[in-house]
């Protein structure tokens, strides 16, 4: 199955394991919960999926790579304990708490998170001395004498033997105690994740043209040649940072992440073309509705690969506007909740408004720290909380001269009105960018397949699809009907082609 299907399977298992009966006890006790085992090639996104699940479910996530552990760190160190049995004294060998189990308790103590996921990667690549300990753990959730706490679910991952020479085969008894999920690379599924994360448009448009280059592992005379989803993701982030700092993105850099000479070379050539297109087409002017006529004429006469690159740049630019607008909306909504809480506090005590705001701000800082450490907050959610904290700090300064609750609420109401207006402008700007993008493509490409590609990509992108569902886009809905008709016609044509008449 692909990584999206695997995510759904894991999430469903987590939901079942977290289910409690009417007395508050977990229906499936810890020792009866089968650990999930994700089997798939390296760099496919197994760790990223666990981070997403933890943040979506609001639980903790503790990750370990088992290849970094020895028997002592996993099991604990031995010590001598003196005990008395039937009147006689004995020296008993016991073990300190496992580093891994201790880390779970540390997270619970430091963050207040009581439920979570213990994710053990490369579980089938442990050392020979650690293997028996790991098999016992998979069967009974115990390291030494210490069990995984209630409310913490075990998920493991590993690579098939063809990708890793250190793989240790499990026996039937172990497999029979695991919930195994096999994962395969799938570009179309990864693309949805990539849009949500804001992967560089040059990567997405290149892979749209050459999907076969998304994931490859080959043996050559020089050794393994490969490119993985992780490689494209990491390269994208580095390209953005290089561009931000005016550093050259060349084949040397690309080859450090895309460790397949032919693909690294091809992408380096494409990236240079992409940069030229970005300079020539003046995407900002297109999204502002001010595209010069010569730009439209060039787009109309361009080859398909150049048109696809242009669509990618437009989607990226519009996506940035949409992402900012959506965050502004979420932050303003959270700010409203804070102000309601602040008003309630000011009516109950005689502390100054500024002192109350500082107290609420500290609570948000603690929430951010705990969510970041536990993994219960996604990167997007962390960004939202940081933005909210900055606003609260600004409002704390505004409240410095307010002595009464009435004065404070008047100041905050004025500030909130201004921030709401800013949010509405961000939404309006994003809506205009989407409309201007459609108008340009309608004029440049008329009713060609480029419009259908544009609609499909906006639908796949979780950020733009959420924005359109919430705020609408007349041009999108108009062309989406055409896309649905086109897709249905394609299905009918395929069904007719599959018919075999004897």
PDB file of N, CA and C in Angstrom, residues 260-300:
ATOM      1  N   UNK A 260      22.049   9.893  -7.538  1.00  0.00           N
ATOM      2  CA  UNK A 260      21.911   9.155  -8.796  1.00  0.00           C
ATOM      3  C   UNK A 260      22.420  10.109  -9.868  1.00  0.00           C
ATOM      4  N   UNK A 261      23.615   9.877 -10.433  1.00  0.00           N
ATOM      5  CA  UNK A 261      24.266  10.858 -11.318  1.00  0.00           C
ATOM      6  C   UNK A 261      23.394  11.356 -12.457  1.00  0.00           C
ATOM      7  N   UNK A 262      22.685  10.461 -13.133  1.00  0.00           N
ATOM      8  CA  UNK A 262      21.883  10.901 -14.285  1.00  0.00           C
ATOM      9  C   UNK A 262      20.746  11.820 -13.840  1.00  0.00           C
ATOM     10  N   UNK A 263      20.044  11.463 -12.738  1.00  0.00           N
ATOM     11  CA  UNK A 263      18.923  12.281 -12.272  1.00  0.00           C
ATOM     12  C   UNK A 263      19.425  13.615 -11.710  1.00  0.00           C
ATOM     13  N   UNK A 264      20.551  13.590 -10.996  1.00  0.00           N
ATOM     14  CA  UNK A 264      21.126  14.830 -10.476  1.00  0.00           C
ATOM     15  C   UNK A 264      21.488  15.772 -11.619  1.00  0.00           C
ATOM     16  N   UNK A 265      22.057  15.219 -12.672  1.00  0.00           N
ATOM     17  CA  UNK A 265      22.433  16.027 -13.843  1.00  0.00           C
ATOM     18  C   UNK A 265      21.187  16.592 -14.534  1.00  0.00           C
ATOM     19  N   UNK A 266      20.184  15.743 -14.740  1.00  0.00           N
ATOM     20  CA  UNK A 266      18.957  16.188 -15.406  1.00  0.00           C
ATOM     21  C   UNK A 266      18.251  17.277 -14.607  1.00  0.00           C
ATOM     22  N   UNK A 267      18.188  17.097 -13.276  1.00  0.00           N
ATOM     23  CA  UNK A 267      17.504  18.097 -12.471  1.00  0.00           C
ATOM     24  C   UNK A 267      18.280  19.408 -12.444  1.00  0.00           C
ATOM     25  N   UNK A 268      19.609  19.339 -12.429  1.00  0.00           N
ATOM     26  CA  UNK A 268      20.415  20.563 -12.442  1.00  0.00           C
ATOM     27  C   UNK A 268      20.141  21.378 -13.708  1.00  0.00           C
ATOM     28  N   UNK A 269      20.034  20.687 -14.850  1.00  0.00           N
ATOM     29  CA  UNK A 269      19.715  21.372 -16.109  1.00  0.00           C
ATOM     30  C   UNK A 269      18.321  21.975 -16.038  1.00  0.00           C
ATOM     31  N   UNK A 270      17.372  21.198 -15.516  1.00  0.00           N
ATOM     32  CA  UNK A 270      15.996  21.679 -15.417  1.00  0.00           C
ATOM     33  C   UNK A 270      15.901  22.871 -14.464  1.00  0.00           C
ATOM     34  N   UNK A 271      16.617  22.827 -13.336  1.00  0.00           N
ATOM     35  CA  UNK A 271      16.546  23.918 -12.369  1.00  0.00           C
ATOM     36  C   UNK A 271      17.021  25.224 -12.987  1.00  0.00           C
ATOM     37  N   UNK A 272      18.090  25.173 -13.805  1.00  0.00           N
ATOM     38  CA  UNK A 272      18.569  26.390 -14.474  1.00  0.00           C
ATOM     39  C   UNK A 272      17.490  26.952 -15.401  1.00  0.00           C
ATOM     40  N   UNK A 273      16.798  26.057 -16.119  1.00  0.00           N
ATOM     41  CA  UNK A 273      15.699  26.494 -16.984  1.00  0.00           C
ATOM     42  C   UNK A 273      14.569  27.094 -16.151  1.00  0.00           C
ATOM     43  N   UNK A 274      14.270  26.446 -15.033  1.00  0.00           N
ATOM     44  CA  UNK A 274      13.196  26.896 -14.159  1.00  0.00           C
ATOM     45  C   UNK A 274      13.468  28.313 -13.666  1.00  0.00           C
ATOM     46  N   UNK A 275      14.699  28.572 -13.265  1.00  0.00           N
ATOM     47  CA  UNK A 275      15.061  29.914 -12.796  1.00  0.00           C
ATOM     48  C   UNK A 275      14.884  30.948 -13.893  1.00  0.00           C
ATOM     49  N   UNK A 276      15.222  30.558 -15.115  1.00  0.00           N
ATOM     50  CA  UNK A 276      15.057  31.475 -16.245  1.00  0.00           C
ATOM     51  C   UNK A 276      13.567  31.762 -16.472  1.00  0.00           C
ATOM     52  N   UNK A 277      12.744  30.723 -16.422  1.00  0.00           N
ATOM     53  CA  UNK A 277      11.303  30.911 -16.589  1.00  0.00           C
ATOM     54  C   UNK A 277      10.752  31.843 -15.507  1.00  0.00           C
ATOM     55  N   UNK A 278      11.212  31.641 -14.268  1.00  0.00           N
ATOM     56  CA  UNK A 278      10.705  32.443 -13.156  1.00  0.00           C
ATOM     57  C   UNK A 278      11.042  33.914 -13.343  1.00  0.00           C
ATOM     58  N   UNK A 279      12.223  34.179 -13.887  1.00  0.00           N
ATOM     59  CA  UNK A 279      12.622  35.557 -14.150  1.00  0.00           C
ATOM     60  C   UNK A 279      11.845  36.145 -15.325  1.00  0.00           C
ATOM     61  N   UNK A 280      11.659  35.332 -16.379  1.00  0.00           N
ATOM     62  CA  UNK A 280      11.017  35.829 -17.602  1.00  0.00           C
ATOM     63  C   UNK A 280       9.525  36.085 -17.420  1.00  0.00           C
ATOM     64  N   UNK A 281       8.859  35.222 -16.652  1.00  0.00           N
ATOM     65  CA  UNK A 281       7.399  35.281 -16.616  1.00  0.00           C
ATOM     66  C   UNK A 281       6.824  36.252 -15.580  1.00  0.00           C
ATOM     67  N   UNK A 282       7.637  36.759 -14.681  1.00  0.00           N
ATOM     68  CA  UNK A 282       7.174  37.774 -13.728  1.00  0.00           C
ATOM     69  C   UNK A 282       5.873  37.328 -13.033  1.00  0.00           C
ATOM     70  N   UNK A 283       5.994  36.238 -12.282  1.00  0.00           N
ATOM     71  CA  UNK A 283       4.837  35.618 -11.648  1.00  0.00           C
ATOM     72  C   UNK A 283       4.074  36.593 -10.744  1.00  0.00           C
ATOM     73  N   UNK A 284       4.792  37.462 -10.037  1.00  0.00           N
ATOM     74  CA  UNK A 284       4.129  38.411  -9.144  1.00  0.00           C
ATOM     75  C   UNK A 284       3.147  39.297  -9.907  1.00  0.00           C
ATOM     76  N   UNK A 285       3.544  39.721 -11.115  1.00  0.00           N
ATOM     77  CA  UNK A 285       2.654  40.568 -11.927  1.00  0.00           C
ATOM     78  C   UNK A 285       1.437  39.779 -12.401  1.00  0.00           C
ATOM     79  N   UNK A 286       1.643  38.508 -12.734  1.00  0.00           N
ATOM     80  CA  UNK A 286       0.508  37.675 -13.165  1.00  0.00           C
ATOM     81  C   UNK A 286      -0.505  37.542 -12.043  1.00  0.00           C
ATOM     82  N   UNK A 287      -0.027  37.258 -10.825  1.00  0.00           N
ATOM     83  CA  UNK A 287      -0.930  37.067  -9.687  1.00  0.00           C
ATOM     84  C   UNK A 287      -1.585  38.372  -9.254  1.00  0.00           C
ATOM     85  N   UNK A 288      -0.948  39.501  -9.588  1.00  0.00           N
ATOM     86  CA  UNK A 288      -1.536  40.806  -9.271  1.00  0.00           C
ATOM     87  C   UNK A 288      -2.482  41.282 -10.367  1.00  0.00           C
ATOM     88  N   UNK A 289      -2.610  40.473 -11.433  1.00  0.00           N
ATOM     89  CA  UNK A 289      -3.491  40.854 -12.546  1.00  0.00           C
ATOM     90  C   UNK A 289      -2.890  41.896 -13.454  1.00  0.00           C
ATOM     91  N   UNK A 290      -1.584  42.024 -13.476  1.00  0.00           N
ATOM     92  CA  UNK A 290      -0.901  43.055 -14.272  1.00  0.00           C
ATOM     93  C   UNK A 290       0.094  42.441 -15.253  1.00  0.00           C
ATOM     94  N   UNK A 291      -0.198  41.249 -15.745  1.00  0.00           N
ATOM     95  CA  UNK A 291       0.734  40.575 -16.659  1.00  0.00           C
ATOM     96  C   UNK A 291       0.794  41.306 -17.998  1.00  0.00           C
ATOM     97  N   UNK A 292       1.979  41.650 -18.504  1.00  0.00           N
ATOM     98  CA  UNK A 292       2.103  42.296 -19.821  1.00  0.00           C
ATOM     99  C   UNK A 292       1.615  41.359 -20.931  1.00  0.00           C
ATOM    100  N   UNK A 293       1.192  41.932 -22.028  1.00  0.00           N
ATOM    101  CA  UNK A 293       0.668  41.146 -23.128  1.00  0.00           C
ATOM    102  C   UNK A 293       1.715  40.194 -23.688  1.00  0.00           C
ATOM    103  N   UNK A 294       2.982  40.641 -23.719  1.00  0.00           N
ATOM    104  CA  UNK A 294       4.030  39.776 -24.291  1.00  0.00           C
ATOM    105  C   UNK A 294       4.225  38.499 -23.461  1.00  0.00           C
ATOM    106  N   UNK A 295       3.944  38.583 -22.145  1.00  0.00           N
ATOM    107  CA  UNK A 295       4.043  37.393 -21.298  1.00  0.00           C
ATOM    108  C   UNK A 295       2.960  36.388 -21.693  1.00  0.00           C
ATOM    109  N   UNK A 296       1.749  36.883 -21.939  1.00  0.00           N
ATOM    110  CA  UNK A 296       0.661  35.997 -22.372  1.00  0.00           C
ATOM    111  C   UNK A 296       1.002  35.335 -23.707  1.00  0.00           C
ATOM    112  N   UNK A 297       1.545  36.129 -24.630  1.00  0.00           N
ATOM    113  CA  UNK A 297       1.890  35.581 -25.955  1.00  0.00           C
ATOM    114  C   UNK A 297       2.970  34.509 -25.827  1.00  0.00           C
ATOM    115  N   UNK A 298       3.959  34.760 -24.959  1.00  0.00           N
ATOM    116  CA  UNK A 298       5.014  33.755 -24.783  1.00  0.00           C
ATOM    117  C   UNK A 298       4.444  32.470 -24.203  1.00  0.00           C
ATOM    118  N   UNK A 299       3.586  32.589 -23.199  1.00  0.00           N
ATOM    119  CA  UNK A 299       2.985  31.401 -22.586  1.00  0.00           C
ATOM    120  C   UNK A 299       2.163  30.624 -23.608  1.00  0.00           C
ATOM    121  N   UNK A 300       1.421  31.347 -24.444  1.00  0.00           N
ATOM    122  CA  UNK A 300       0.585  30.691 -25.446  1.00  0.00           C
ATOM    123  C   UNK A 300       1.415  29.904 -26.446  1.00  0.00           C
TER     124      UNK A 300
END
